[in-house]
Coordinates of C-alpha atoms in Angstrom, one line a residue:
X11 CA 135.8 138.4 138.2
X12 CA 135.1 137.8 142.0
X13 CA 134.1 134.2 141.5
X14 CA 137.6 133.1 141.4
X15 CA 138.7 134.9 144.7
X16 CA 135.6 133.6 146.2
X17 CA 136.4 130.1 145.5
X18 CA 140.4 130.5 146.6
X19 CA 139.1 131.7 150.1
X20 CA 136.5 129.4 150.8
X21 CA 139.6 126.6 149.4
X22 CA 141.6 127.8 151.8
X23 CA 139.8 127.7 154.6
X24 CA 139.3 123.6 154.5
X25 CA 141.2 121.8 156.4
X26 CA 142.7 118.9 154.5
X27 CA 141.3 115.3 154.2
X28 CA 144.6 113.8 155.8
X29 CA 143.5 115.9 159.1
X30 CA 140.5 114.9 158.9
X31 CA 141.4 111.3 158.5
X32 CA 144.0 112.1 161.5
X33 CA 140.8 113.4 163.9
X34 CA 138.9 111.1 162.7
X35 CA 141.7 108.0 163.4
X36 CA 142.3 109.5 166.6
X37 CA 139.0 109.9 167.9
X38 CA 138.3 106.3 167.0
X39 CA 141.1 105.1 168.6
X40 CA 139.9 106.6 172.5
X41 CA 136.4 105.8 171.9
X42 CA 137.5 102.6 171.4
X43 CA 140.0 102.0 174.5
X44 CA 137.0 103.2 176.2
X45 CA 134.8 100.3 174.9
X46 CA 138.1 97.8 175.3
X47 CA 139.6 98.6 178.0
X48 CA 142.2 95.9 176.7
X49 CA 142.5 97.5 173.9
X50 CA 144.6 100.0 176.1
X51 CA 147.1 97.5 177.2
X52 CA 147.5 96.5 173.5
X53 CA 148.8 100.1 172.5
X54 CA 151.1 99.9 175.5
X55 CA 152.2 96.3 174.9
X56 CA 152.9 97.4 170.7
X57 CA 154.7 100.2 172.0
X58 CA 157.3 98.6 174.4
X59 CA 158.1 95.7 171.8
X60 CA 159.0 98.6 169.3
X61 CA 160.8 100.4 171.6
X62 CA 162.6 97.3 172.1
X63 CA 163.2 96.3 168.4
X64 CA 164.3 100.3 167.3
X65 CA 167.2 99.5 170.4
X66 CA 168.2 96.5 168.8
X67 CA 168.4 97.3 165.6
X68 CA 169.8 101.0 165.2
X69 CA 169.7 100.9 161.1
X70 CA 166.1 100.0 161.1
X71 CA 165.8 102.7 163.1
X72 CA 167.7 104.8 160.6
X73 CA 166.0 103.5 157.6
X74 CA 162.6 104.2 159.2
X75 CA 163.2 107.4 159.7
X76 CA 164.6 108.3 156.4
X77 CA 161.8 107.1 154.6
X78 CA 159.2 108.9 156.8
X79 CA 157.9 105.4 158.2
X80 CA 158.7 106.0 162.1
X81 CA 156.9 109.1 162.3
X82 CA 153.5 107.3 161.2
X83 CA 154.4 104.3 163.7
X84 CA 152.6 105.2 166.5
X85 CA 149.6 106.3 164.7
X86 CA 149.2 103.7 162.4
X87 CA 146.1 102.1 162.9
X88 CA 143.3 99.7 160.6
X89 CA 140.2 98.7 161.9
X90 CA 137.2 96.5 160.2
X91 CA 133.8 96.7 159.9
X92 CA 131.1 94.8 158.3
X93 CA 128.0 96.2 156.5
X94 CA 124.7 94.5 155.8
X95 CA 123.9 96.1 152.3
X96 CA 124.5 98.0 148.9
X97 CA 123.2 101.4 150.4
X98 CA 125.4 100.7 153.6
X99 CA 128.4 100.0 151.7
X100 CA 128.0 102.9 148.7
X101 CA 127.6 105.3 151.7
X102 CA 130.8 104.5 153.9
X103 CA 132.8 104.7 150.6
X104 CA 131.4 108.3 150.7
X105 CA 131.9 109.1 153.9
X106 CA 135.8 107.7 153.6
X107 CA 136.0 109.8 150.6
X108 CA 135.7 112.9 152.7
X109 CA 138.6 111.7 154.9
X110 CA 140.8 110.6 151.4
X111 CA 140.7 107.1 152.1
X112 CA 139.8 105.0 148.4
X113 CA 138.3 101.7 148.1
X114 CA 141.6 99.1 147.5
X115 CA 141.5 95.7 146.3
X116 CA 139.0 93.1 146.3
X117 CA 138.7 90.0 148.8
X118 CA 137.0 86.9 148.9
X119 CA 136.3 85.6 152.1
X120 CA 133.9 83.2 150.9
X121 CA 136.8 80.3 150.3
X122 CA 137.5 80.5 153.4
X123 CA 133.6 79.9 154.8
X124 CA 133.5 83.9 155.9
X125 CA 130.2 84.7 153.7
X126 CA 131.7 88.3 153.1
X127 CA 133.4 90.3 150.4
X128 CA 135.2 93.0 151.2
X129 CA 137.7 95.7 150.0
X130 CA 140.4 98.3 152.1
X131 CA 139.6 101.9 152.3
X132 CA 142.8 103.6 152.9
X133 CA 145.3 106.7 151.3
X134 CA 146.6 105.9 148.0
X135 CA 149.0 108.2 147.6
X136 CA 152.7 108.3 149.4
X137 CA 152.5 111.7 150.9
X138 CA 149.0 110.6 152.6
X139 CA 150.4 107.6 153.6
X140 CA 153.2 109.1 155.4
X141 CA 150.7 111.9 156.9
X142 CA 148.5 108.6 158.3
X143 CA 148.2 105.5 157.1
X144 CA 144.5 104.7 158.3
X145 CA 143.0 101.8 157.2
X146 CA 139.5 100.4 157.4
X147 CA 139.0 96.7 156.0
X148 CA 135.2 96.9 154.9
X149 CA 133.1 93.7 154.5
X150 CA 129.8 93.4 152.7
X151 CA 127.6 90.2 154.2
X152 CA 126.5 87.9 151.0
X153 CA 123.2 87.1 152.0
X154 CA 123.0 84.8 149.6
X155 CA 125.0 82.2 150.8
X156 CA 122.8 81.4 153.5
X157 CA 121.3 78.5 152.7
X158 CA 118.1 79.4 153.9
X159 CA 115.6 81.1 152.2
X160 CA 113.3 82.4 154.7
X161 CA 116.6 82.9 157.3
X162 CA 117.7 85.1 154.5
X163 CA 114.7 87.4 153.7
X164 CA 113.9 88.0 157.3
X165 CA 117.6 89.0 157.5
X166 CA 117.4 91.5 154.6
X167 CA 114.4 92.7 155.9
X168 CA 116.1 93.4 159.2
X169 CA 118.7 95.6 157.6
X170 CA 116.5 97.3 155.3
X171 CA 114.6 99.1 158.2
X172 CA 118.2 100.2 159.8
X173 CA 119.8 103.4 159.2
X174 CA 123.6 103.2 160.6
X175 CA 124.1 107.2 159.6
X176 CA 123.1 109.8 161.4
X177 CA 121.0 112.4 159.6
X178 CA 123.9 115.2 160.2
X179 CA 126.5 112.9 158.9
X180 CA 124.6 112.4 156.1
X181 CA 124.4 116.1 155.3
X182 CA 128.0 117.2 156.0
X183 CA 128.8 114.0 153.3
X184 CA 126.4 115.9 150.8
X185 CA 128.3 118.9 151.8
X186 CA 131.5 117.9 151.4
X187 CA 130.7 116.5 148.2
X188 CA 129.2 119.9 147.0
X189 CA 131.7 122.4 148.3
X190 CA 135.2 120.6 147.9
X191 CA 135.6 119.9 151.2
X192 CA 134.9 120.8 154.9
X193 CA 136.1 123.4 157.4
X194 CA 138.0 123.0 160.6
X195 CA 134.7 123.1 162.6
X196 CA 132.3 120.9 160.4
X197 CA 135.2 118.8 160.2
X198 CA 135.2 118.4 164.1
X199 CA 130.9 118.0 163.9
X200 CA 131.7 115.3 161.0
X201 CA 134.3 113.6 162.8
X202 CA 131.2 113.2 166.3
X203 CA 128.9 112.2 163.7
X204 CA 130.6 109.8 161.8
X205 CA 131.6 107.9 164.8
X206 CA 128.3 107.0 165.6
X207 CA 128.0 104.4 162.5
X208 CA 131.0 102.8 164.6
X209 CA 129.8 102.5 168.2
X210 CA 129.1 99.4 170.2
X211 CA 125.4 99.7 171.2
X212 CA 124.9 96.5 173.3
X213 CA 121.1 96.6 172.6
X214 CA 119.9 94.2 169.8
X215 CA 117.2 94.7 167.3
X216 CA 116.2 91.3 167.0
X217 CA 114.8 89.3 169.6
X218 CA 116.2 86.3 171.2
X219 CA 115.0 83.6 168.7
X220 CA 116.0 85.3 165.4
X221 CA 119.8 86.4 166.8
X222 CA 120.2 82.5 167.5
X223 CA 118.8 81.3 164.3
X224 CA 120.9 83.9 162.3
X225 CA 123.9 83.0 164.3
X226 CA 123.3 79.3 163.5
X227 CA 123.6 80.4 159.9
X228 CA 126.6 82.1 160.7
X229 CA 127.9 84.1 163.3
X230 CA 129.2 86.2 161.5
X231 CA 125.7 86.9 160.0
X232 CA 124.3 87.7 163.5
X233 CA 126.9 90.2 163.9
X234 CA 126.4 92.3 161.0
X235 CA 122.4 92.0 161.0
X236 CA 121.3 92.1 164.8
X237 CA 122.5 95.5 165.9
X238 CA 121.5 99.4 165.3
X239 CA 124.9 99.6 163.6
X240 CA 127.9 97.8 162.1
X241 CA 130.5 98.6 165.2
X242 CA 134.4 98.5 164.4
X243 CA 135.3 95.3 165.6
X244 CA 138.8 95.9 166.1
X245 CA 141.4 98.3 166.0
X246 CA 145.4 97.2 164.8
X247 CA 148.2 99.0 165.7
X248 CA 151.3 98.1 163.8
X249 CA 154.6 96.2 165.7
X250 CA 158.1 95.7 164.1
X251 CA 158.3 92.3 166.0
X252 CA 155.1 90.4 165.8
X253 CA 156.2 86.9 167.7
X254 CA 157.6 89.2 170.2
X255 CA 154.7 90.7 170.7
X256 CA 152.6 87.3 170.5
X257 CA 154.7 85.8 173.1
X258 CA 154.6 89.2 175.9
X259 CA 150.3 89.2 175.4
X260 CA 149.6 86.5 178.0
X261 CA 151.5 87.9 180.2
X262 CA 149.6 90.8 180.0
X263 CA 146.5 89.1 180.3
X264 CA 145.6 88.7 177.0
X265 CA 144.2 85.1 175.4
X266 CA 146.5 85.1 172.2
X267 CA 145.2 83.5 168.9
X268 CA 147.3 80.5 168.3
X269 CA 149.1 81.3 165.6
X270 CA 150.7 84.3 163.4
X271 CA 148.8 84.6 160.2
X272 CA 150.6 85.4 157.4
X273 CA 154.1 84.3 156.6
X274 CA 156.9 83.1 158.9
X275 CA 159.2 85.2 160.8
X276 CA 161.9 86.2 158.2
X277 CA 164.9 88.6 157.8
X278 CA 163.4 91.1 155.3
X279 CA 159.8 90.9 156.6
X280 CA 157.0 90.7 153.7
X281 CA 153.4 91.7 153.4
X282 CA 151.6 91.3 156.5
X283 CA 151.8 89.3 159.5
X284 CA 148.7 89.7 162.1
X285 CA 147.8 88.0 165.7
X286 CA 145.0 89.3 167.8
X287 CA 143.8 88.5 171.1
X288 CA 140.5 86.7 170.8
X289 CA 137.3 88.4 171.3
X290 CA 135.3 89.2 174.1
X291 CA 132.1 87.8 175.5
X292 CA 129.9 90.8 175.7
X293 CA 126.4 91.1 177.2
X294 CA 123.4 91.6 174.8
X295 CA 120.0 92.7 175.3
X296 CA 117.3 91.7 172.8
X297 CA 113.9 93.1 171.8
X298 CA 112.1 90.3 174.3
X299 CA 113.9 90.7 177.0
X300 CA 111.2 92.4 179.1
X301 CA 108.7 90.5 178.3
X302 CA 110.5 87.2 178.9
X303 CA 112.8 88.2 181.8
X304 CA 113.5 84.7 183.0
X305 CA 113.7 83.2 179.4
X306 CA 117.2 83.4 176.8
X307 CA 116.0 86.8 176.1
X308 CA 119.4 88.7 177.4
X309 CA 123.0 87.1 176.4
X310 CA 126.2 87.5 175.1
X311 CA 128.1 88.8 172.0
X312 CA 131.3 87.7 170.6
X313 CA 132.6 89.9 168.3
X314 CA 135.2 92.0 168.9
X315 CA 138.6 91.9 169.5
X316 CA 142.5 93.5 169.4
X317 CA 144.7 92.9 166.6
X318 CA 148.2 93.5 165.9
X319 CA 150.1 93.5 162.7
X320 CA 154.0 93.1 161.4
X321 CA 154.3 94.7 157.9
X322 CA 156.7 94.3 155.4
X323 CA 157.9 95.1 152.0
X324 CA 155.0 94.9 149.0
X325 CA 155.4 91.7 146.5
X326 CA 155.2 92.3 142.9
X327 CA 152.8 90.3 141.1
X328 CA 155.4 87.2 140.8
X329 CA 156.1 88.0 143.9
X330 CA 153.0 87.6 145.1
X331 CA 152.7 84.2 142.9
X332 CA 155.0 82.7 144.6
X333 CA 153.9 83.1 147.9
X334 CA 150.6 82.2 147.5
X335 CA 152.0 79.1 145.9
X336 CA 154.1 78.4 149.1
X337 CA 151.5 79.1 151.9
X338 CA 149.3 76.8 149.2
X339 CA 151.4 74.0 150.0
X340 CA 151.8 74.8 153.7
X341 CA 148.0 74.8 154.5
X342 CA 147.4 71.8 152.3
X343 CA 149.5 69.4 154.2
X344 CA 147.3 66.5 155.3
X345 CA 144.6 69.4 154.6
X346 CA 145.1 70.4 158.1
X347 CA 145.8 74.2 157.0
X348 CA 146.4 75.9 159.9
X349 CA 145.3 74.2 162.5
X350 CA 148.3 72.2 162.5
X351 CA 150.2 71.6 166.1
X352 CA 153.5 72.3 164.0
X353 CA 152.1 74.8 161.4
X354 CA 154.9 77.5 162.4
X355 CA 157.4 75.1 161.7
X356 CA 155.9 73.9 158.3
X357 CA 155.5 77.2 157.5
X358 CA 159.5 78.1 158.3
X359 CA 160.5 75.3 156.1
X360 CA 158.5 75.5 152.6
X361 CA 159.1 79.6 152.8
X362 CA 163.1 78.6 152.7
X363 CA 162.2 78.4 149.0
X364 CA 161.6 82.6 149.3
X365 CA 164.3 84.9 149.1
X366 CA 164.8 86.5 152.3
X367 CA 167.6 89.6 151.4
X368 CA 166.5 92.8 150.1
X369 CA 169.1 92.4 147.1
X370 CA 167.5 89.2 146.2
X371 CA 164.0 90.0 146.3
X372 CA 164.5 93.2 144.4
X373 CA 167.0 91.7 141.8
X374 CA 164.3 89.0 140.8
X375 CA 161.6 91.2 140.6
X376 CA 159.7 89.6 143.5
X377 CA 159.3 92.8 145.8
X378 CA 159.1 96.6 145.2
X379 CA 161.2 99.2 146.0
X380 CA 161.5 103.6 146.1
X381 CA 164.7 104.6 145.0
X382 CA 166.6 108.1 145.8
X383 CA 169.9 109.1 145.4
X384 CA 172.4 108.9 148.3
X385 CA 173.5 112.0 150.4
X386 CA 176.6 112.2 148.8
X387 CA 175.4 111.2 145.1
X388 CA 175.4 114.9 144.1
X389 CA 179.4 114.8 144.7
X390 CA 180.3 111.8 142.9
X391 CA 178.4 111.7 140.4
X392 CA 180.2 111.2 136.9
X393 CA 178.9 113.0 134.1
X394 CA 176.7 110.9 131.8
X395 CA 175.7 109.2 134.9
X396 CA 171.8 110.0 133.3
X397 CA 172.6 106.9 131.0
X398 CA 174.1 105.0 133.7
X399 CA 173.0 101.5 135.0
X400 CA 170.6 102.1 137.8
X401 CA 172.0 98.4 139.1
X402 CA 175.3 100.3 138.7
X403 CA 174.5 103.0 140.5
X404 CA 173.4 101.4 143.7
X405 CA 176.0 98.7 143.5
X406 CA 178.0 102.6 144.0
X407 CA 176.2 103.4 146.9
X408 CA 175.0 106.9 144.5
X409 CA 171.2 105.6 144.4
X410 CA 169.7 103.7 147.0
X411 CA 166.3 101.5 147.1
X412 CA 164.0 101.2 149.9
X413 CA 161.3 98.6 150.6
X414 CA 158.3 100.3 149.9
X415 CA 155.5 99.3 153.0
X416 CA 152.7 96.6 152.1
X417 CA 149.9 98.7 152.7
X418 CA 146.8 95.8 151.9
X419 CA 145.3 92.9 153.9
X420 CA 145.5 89.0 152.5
X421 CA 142.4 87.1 152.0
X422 CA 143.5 84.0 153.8
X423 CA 144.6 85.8 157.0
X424 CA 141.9 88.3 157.1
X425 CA 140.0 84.8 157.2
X426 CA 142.4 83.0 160.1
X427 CA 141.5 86.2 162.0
X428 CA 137.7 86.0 161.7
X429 CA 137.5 82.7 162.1
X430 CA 139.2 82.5 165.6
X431 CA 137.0 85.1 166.9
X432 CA 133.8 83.9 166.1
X433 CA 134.9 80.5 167.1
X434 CA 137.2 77.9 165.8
X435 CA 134.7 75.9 165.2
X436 CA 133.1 78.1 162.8
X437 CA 133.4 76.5 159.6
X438 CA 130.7 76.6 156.6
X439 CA 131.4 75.0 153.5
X440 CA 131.3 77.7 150.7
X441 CA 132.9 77.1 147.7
X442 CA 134.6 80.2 146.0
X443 CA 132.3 82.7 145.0
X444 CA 134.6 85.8 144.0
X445 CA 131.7 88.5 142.3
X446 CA 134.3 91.8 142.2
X447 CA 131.7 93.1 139.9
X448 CA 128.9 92.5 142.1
X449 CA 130.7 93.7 145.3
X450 CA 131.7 97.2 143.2
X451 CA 128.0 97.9 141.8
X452 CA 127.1 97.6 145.5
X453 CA 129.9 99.9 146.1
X454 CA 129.2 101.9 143.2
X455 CA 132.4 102.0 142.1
X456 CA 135.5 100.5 140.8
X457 CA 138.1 99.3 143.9
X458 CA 141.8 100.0 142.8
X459 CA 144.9 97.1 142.4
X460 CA 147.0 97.1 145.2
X461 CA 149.9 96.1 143.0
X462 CA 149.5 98.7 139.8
X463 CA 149.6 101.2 143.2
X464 CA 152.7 100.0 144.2
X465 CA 154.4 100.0 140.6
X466 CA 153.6 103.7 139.9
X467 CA 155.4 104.3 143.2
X468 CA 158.2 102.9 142.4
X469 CA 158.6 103.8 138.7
X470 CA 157.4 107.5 139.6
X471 CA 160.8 107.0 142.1
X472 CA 162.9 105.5 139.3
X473 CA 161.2 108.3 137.2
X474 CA 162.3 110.6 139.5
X475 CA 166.0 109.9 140.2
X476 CA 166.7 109.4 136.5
X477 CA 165.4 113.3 136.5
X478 CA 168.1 114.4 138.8
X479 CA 170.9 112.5 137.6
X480 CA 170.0 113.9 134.2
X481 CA 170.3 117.5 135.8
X482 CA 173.4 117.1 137.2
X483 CA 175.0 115.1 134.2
X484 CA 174.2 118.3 132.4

């Protein structure tokens, strides 16, 4: 008999995982300014563009804040990381599990010569997403597309003797885990602790000559496997007008990436457009360093770097088809992809070919939508309205649809936006290697699809709707 109460107060007394994804997004968000300084002037440069763009265009403005999406504006942030193994990986799903963040789609970098995998840990639900939308894109290295062998087992061996957790992390995981979830103060201790995986620590754990081998493989590689931990290597706040945004960060003093990844500029944006400003030249000390003081035993890092991303509505799966056909046929011009002097322009003219009205893209299926009834629905509705057309109905103005936000990364951009900070140059020749079912036995579990998230939103919406016009036909 006391069991039950027992249980209800110790229930009630945990904070929720969408705080503690809030702490958590916030306290990464000022250690990081701290360790980018230009990472501040980012947040301030996002901010004024939307400030400028919610002027301009007082329905956006309206619809945003209807649907719940201004509120999350100014927090919304992604970051990335990379991880060196299975153990790494297995335990940050874990420790995002605590903060209700889920591992989402699968990407293969590896077309694209980025020998990575990865997958988005983020909210999958609509109320979590509208409480904060934190993301963290999370790579695993594929050590075995480095070519060389004995590069390769000195570079597991390397990450098998590092531990990125700290020991109290570890335990308020287990804890977690055990009891359901964590109380306001652990939350605050787990919060400290877990950003420790994520710290710069400018101190290498390799010497000299094994960081510049492993970064001939790769630089990439030498970033994931020559440092106590993985260290976010950026954080993305979220603009509503990217080429604005892309054009105002030189004059802040910002070296812009050359072009927006993604697609072009359009009237009803779609999925995910992303620029950065490219990464900085860091100083490194390696193991050696004493003993060879005059030799290449301290250097530099280049790694990390400020991103900022345009989102837009979510494509259904033929959608989806259809752009990946166009941007196909963009990049494969003269097989210059995007490296092209005129790429933007390319890019305008083969994505004439996709719809750019909401109507459109939500009449041929290509984009998803919520749907609620209109403020004054309740008044006109006519009875049988339950069997109605829901076409009908919003043709009526009685039920209205709403782009639902793309909430995932694409493989080709997350790509544009390695490559140009680790150099442009950077370049390997991997073929395609997609392993989903490698990459989730690492993970130890199975990552969701994007899209099947996005069509139970919106049928649970129509779901929804035809509820209440059913309750007031009656």
């Amino acid at each position: 008999m006391s069991a039950t109460p027992h249980a209800s107060s110790t229930a009630a007394r945990f904070v929720s995982s969408n705080e503690i994804r809030t702490r958590f997004s916030r306290a990464m968000s000022e250690m990081y300014r701290k360790e980018v300084p230009q990472y501040g002037t980012l947040i301030d440069l996002v901010a004024d563009v939307n400030a400028v763009a919610l002027q301009a265009d007082p329905e956006l403005r309206q619809r945003m804040s209807k649907s719940g999406e201004l509120e999350r504006l100014d927090v919304e942030r992604h970051g990335a990381i990379r991880v060196g193994s299975a153990e790494e990986l297995a335990t940050l799903r874990r420790l995002f599990a605590v903060m209700g963040m889920e591992p989402v789609g699968y990407y293969d970098l590896s077309v694209a010569g980025v020998p990575v995998h990865s997958t988005a840990f983020r909210p999958v639900h609509d109320e979590a997403l509208l409480a904060n939308p934190f993301r963290v894109f999370t790579s695993l290295l594929r050590l075995e597309l480095i070519a060389d062998e004995a590069l390769r087992a000195q570079a597991a061996e390397i990450l098998q003797r590092r531990r990125i957790f700290t020991p109290r992390a570890l335990e308020l995981i287990a804890q977690a885990e055990r009891d359901g979830g964590l109380d306001s103060g652990d939350a605050d201790t787990f919060v400290q602790q877990a950003l420790e995986t994520f710290r710069w620590h400018s101190d290498a754990t390799v010497d000299a000559a094994t960081y510049n081998a492993l970064q001939k493989a790769h630089r990439l590689v030498a970033d994931v496997v020559c440092f106590k931990g993985p260290h976010i290597n950026h954080l993305t706040p979220r603009t509503l007008d990217i080429d604005l945004a892309q054009a105002d960060m030189p004059t802040r003093g910002m070296d812009a990436k050359d072009v927006v990844e993604g697609p072009p500029q359009r009237a009803c944006p779609i999925l995910l457009r992303q620029t950065s400003f490219k990464a900085l030249k860091e100083a490194v000390r390696f193991t050696d360093a004493d003993a060879n003081a005059n030799a290449d035993s301290a250097g530099a890092h280049t790694a990390r770097f400020g991103e900022i991303e345009q989102r837009g509505v979510a494509l259904t799966r033929k959608g989806r088809a259809l752009y990946d056909e166009l941007l196909g046929l963009v990049r494969g011009i003269d097989s210059a992809g995007s490296a092209a002097p005129d790429y933007a322009h390319r890019l305008q003219q083969v994505f004439t070919q996709f719809p750019d009205t909401h109507e459109q893209l939500r009449r041929q299926g290509l984009a998803f939508y919520r749907y609620r009834l209109s403020e004054q629905a309740q008044a006109q509705l006519p009875r049988g309205a339950a069997e109605a057309d829901l076409e009908a109905l919003i043709d009526k103005g009685l039920v209205q649809a709403e782009p639902i936000t793309y909430e995932d990364f694409l493989p080709v951009s997350a790509a544009g936006i390695f490559q140009s900070n680790l150099g442009g140059e950077e370049q390997k020749q991997y073929q395609a290697h997609a392993a989903q079912q490698v990459f989730e036995g690492a993970l130890g579990a199975s990552v969701h699809d994007e899209i099947a998230l996005y069509e139970a939103s919106e049928q649970q919406s129509r779901a929804q709707v035809l509820a209440l016009l059913s309750g007031v036909a009656a």
